[in-house]
PDB file of C-alpha atoms in Angstrom:
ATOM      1  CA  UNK D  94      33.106   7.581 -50.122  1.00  0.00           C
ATOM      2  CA  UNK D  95      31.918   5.647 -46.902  1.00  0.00           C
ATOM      3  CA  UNK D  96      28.178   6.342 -45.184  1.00  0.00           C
ATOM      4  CA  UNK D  97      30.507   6.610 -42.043  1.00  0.00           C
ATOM      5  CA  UNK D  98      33.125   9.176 -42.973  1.00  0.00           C
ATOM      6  CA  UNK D  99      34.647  11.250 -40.951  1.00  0.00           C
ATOM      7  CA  UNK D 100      32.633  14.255 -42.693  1.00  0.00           C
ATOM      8  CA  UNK D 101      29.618  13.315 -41.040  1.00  0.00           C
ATOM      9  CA  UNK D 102      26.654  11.541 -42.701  1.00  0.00           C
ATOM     10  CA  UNK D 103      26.137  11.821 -46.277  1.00  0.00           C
ATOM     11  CA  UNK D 104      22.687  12.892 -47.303  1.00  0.00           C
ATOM     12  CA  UNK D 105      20.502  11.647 -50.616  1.00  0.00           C
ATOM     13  CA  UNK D 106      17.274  13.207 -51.584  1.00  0.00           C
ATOM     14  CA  UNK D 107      15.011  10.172 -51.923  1.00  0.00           C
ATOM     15  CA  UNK D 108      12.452  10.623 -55.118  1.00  0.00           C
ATOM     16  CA  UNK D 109       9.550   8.608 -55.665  1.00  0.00           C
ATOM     17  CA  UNK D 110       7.888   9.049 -58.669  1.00  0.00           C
ATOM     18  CA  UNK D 111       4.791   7.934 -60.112  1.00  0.00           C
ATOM     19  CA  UNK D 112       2.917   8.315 -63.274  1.00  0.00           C
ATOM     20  CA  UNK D 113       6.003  10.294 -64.499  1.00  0.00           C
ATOM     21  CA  UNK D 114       5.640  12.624 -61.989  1.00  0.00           C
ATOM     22  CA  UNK D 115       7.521  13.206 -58.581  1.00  0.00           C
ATOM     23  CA  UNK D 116       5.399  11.722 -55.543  1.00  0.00           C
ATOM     24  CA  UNK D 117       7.374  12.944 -52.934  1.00  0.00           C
ATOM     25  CA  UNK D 118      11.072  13.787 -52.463  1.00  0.00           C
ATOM     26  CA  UNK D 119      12.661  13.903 -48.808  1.00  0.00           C
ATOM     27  CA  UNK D 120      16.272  14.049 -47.324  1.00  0.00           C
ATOM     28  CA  UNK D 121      17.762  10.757 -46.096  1.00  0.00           C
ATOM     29  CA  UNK D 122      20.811   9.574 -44.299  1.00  0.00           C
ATOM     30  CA  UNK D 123      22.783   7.305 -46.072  1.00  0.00           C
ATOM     31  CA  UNK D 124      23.371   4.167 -44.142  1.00  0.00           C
ATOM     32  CA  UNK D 125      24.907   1.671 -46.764  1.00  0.00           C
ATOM     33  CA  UNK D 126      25.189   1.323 -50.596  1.00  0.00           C
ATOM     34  CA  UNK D 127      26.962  -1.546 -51.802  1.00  0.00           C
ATOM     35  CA  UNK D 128      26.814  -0.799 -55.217  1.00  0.00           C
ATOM     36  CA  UNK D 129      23.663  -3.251 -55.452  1.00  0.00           C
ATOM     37  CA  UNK D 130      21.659  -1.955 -52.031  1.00  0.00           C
ATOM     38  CA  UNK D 131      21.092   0.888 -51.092  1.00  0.00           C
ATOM     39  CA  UNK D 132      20.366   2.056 -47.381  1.00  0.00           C
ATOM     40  CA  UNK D 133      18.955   5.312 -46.114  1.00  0.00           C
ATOM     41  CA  UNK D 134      16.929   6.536 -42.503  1.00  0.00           C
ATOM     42  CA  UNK D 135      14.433   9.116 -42.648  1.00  0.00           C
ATOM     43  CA  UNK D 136      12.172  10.430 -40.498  1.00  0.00           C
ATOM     44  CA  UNK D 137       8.099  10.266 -41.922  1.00  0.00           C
ATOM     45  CA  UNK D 138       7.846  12.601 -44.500  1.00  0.00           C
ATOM     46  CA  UNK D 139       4.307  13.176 -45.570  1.00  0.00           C
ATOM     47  CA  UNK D 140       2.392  15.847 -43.668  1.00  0.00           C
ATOM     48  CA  UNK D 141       0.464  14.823 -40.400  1.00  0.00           C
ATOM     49  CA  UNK D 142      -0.994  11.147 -39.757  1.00  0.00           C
ATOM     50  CA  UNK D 143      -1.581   8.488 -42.336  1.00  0.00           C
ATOM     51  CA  UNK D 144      -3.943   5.656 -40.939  1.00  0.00           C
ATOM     52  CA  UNK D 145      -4.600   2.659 -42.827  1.00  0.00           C
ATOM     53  CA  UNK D 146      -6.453   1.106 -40.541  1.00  0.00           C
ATOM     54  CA  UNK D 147      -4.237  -1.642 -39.753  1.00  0.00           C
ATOM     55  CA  UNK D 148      -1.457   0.811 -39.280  1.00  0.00           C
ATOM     56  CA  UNK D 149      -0.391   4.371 -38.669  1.00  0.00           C
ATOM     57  CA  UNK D 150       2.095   6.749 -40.165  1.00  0.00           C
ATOM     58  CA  UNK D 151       2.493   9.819 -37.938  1.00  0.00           C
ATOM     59  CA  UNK D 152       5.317  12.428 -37.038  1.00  0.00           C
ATOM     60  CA  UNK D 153       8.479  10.922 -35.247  1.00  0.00           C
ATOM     61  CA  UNK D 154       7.977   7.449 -37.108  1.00  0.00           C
ATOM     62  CA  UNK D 155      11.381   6.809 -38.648  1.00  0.00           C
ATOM     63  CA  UNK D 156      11.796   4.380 -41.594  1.00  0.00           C
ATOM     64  CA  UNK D 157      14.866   2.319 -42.797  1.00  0.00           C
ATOM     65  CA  UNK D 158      15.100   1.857 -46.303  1.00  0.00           C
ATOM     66  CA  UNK D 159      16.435  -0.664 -48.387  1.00  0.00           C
ATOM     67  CA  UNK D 160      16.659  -0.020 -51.779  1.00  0.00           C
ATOM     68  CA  UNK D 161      17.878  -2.178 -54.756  1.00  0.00           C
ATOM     69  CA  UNK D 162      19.492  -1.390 -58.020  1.00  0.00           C
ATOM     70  CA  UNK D 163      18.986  -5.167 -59.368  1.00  0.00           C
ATOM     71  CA  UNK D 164      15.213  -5.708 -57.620  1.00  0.00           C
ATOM     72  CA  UNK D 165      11.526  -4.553 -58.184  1.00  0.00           C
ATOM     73  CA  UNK D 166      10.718  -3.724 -54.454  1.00  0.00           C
ATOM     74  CA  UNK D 167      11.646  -1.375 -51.869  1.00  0.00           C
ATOM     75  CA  UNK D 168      11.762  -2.313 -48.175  1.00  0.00           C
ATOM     76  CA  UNK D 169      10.893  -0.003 -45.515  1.00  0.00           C
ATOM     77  CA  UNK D 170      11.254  -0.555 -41.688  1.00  0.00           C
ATOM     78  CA  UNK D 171       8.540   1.662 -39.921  1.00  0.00           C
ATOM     79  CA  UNK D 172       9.962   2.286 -36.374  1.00  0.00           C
ATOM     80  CA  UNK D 173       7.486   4.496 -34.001  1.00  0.00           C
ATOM     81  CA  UNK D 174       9.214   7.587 -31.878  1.00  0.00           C
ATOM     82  CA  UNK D 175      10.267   5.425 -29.036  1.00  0.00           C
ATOM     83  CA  UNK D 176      12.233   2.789 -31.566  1.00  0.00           C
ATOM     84  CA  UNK D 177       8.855   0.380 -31.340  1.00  0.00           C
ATOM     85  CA  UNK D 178       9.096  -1.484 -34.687  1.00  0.00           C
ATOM     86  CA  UNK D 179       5.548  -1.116 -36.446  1.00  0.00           C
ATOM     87  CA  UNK D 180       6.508  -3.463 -39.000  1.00  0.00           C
ATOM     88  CA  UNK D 181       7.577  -3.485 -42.629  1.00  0.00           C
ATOM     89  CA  UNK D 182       6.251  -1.559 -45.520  1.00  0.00           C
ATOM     90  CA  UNK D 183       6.701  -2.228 -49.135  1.00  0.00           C
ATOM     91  CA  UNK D 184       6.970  -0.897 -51.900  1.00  0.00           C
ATOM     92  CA  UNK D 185       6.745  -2.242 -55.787  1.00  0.00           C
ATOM     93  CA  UNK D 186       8.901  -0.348 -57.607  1.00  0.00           C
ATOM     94  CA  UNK D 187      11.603  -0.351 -60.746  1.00  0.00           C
ATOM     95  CA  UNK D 188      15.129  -0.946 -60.075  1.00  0.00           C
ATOM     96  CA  UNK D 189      16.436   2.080 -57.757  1.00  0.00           C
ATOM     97  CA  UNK D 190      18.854   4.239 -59.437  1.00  0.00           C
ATOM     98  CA  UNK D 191      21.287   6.891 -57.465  1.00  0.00           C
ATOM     99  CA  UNK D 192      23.050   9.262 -59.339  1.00  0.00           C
ATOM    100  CA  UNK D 193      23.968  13.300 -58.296  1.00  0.00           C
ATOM    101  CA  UNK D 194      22.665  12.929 -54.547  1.00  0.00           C
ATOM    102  CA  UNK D 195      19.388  11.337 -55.561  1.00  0.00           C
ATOM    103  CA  UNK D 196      17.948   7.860 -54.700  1.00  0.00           C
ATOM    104  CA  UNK D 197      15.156   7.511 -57.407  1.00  0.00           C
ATOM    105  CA  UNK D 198      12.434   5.044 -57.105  1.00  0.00           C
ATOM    106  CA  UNK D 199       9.396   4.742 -60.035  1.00  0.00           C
ATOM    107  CA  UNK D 200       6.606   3.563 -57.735  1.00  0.00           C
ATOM    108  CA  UNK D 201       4.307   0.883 -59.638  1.00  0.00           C
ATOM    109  CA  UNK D 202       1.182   1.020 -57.184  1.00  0.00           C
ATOM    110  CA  UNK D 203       1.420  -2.130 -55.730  1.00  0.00           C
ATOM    111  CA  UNK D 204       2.547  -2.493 -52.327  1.00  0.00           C
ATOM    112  CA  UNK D 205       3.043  -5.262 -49.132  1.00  0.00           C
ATOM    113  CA  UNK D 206       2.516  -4.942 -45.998  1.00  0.00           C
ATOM    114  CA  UNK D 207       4.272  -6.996 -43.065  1.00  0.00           C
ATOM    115  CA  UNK D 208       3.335  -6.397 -39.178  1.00  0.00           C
ATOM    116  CA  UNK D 209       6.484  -6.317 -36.270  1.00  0.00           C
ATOM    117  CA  UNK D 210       5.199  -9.357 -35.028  1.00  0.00           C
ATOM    118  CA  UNK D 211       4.728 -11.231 -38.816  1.00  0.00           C
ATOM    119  CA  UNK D 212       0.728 -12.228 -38.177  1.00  0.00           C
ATOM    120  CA  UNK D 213      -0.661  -9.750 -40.314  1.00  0.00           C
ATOM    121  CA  UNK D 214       0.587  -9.730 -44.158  1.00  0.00           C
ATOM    122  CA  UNK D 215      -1.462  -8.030 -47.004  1.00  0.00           C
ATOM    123  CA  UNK D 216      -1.226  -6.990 -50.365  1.00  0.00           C
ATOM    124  CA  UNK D 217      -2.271  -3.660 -51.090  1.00  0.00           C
ATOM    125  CA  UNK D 218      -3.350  -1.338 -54.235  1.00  0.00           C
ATOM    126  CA  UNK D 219      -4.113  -4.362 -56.690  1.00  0.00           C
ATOM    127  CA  UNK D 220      -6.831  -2.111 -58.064  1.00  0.00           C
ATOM    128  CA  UNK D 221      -4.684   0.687 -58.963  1.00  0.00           C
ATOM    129  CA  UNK D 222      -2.217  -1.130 -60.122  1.00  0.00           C
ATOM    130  CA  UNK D 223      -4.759  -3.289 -62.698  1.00  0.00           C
ATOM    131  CA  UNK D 224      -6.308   0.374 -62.736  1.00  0.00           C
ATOM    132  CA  UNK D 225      -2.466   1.890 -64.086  1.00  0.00           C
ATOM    133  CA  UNK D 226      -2.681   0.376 -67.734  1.00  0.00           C
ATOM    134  CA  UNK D 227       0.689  -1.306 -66.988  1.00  0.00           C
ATOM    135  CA  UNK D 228      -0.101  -4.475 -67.978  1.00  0.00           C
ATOM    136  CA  UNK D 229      -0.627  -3.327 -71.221  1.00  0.00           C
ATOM    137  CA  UNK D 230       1.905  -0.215 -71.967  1.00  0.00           C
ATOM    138  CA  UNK D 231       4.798  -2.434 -70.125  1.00  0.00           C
ATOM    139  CA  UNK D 232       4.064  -6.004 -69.765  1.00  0.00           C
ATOM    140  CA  UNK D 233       7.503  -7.621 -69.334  1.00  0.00           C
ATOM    141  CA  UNK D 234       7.342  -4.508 -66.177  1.00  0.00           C
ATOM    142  CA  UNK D 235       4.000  -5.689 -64.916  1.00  0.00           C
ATOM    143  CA  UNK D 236       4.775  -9.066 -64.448  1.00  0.00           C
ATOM    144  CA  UNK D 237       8.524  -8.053 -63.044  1.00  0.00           C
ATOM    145  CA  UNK D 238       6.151  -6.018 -60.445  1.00  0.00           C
ATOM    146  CA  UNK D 239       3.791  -9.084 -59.666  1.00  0.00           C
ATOM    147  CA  UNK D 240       6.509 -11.526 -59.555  1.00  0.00           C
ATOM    148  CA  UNK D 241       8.497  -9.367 -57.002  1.00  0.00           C
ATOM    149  CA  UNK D 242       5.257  -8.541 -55.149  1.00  0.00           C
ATOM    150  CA  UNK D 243       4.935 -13.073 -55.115  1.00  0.00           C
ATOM    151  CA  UNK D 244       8.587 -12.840 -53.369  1.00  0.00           C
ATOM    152  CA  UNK D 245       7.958 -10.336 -50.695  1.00  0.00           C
ATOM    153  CA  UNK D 246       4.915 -12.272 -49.367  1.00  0.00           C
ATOM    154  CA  UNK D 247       6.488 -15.741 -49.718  1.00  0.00           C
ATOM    155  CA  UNK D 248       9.127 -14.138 -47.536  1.00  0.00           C
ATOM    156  CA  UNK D 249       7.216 -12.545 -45.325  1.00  0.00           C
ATOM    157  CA  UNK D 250       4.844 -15.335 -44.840  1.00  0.00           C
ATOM    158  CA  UNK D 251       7.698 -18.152 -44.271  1.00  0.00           C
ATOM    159  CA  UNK D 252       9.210 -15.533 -41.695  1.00  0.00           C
ATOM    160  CA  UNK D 253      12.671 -15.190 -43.880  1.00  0.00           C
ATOM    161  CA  UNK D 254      11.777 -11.519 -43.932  1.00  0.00           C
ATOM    162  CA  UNK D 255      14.680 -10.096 -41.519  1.00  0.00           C
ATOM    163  CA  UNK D 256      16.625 -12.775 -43.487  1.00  0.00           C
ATOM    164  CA  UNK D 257      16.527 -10.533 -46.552  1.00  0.00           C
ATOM    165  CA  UNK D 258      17.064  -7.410 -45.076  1.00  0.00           C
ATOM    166  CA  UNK D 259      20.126  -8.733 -42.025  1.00  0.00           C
ATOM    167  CA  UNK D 260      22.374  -9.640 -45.634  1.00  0.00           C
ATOM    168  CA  UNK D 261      25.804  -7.663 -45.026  1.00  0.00           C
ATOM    169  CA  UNK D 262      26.034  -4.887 -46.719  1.00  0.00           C
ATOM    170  CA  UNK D 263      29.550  -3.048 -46.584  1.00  0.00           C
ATOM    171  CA  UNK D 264      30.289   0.648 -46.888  1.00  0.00           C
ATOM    172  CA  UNK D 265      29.468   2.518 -49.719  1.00  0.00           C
ATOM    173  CA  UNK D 266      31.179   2.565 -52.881  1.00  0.00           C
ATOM    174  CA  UNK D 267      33.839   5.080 -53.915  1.00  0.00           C
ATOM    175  CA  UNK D 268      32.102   6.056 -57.114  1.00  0.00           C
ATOM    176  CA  UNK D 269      29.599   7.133 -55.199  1.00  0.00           C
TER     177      UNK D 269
END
């Protein structure tokens, strides 16, 4: 089935889990999946404001979300209530998997930050990752998750960011 058919968008439930646990689960339109990436929009789930100091999460923030099945990372695109892009929030992750309306994500602690305007990149939650015991349940995962953590801020920092995210990605697949 096609994200645009004439039914009207299609819907996933987007699960993050961590720890073996679910994080947070919320409804998402489904922009794209090209049997590799996977596109949804959703407004800002969590409850009220999230501040972390170099930016804000609050109601009416809507985030585009690129998701792949081959890659350790999650991309999201943090747009404020008028459309204002914040800037680009990342998430380490395992390979996404979709499967009976659900987009499912195993969140690995660490994360990236990238600002709209590309001046302000920064690596976040080293210490709970180290902190996880990843390293040594999981190794050949823990250094998957630093090595795709090394690719998001090369691209971010050489400004090839959009670059990874403007790829074509055609309609979804029929299986889907």
């Amino acid at each position: 089935m096609s994200a645009n058919s004439a039914d009207g968008p299609r819907r996933l439930d987007v699960v993050l889990v961590k720890s073996g646990r679910t994080k947070i689960r919320y409804p998402a339109e489904l922009l794209h999946d090209d049997g590799t990436r996977v596109t949804v929009r959703a407004p800002w789930a969590a409850d009220g404001v999230r501040d972390f100091g170099f930016v804000r999460f609050e109601p009416g923030d809507v985030l585009t979300e690129h998701y792949w099945r081959d890659r350790w990372y999650a991309v999201k695109e943090v747009r404020d209530a008028r459309g204002v892009r914040k800037g680009w929030y990342c998430d380490i992750t395992r390979p996404a998997t979709v499967s009976g309306g659900e987009l499912v994500v195993e969140d690995l602690d660490l994360d990236l930050w990238r600002s709209a305007d590309g001046t302000d990149v920064r690596r976040l939650d080293e210490d709970e990752f180290a902190a996880s015991g990843l390293a040594t349940s999981d190794p050949a995962a823990a250094a998957a998750a630093l090595a795709a953590l090394d690719t998001l801020e090369l691209l971010a920092r050489r400004d090839d960011f959009e670059t990874l995210l403007a790829r074509p990605c055609p309609t979804a697949r029929p299986d889907e």
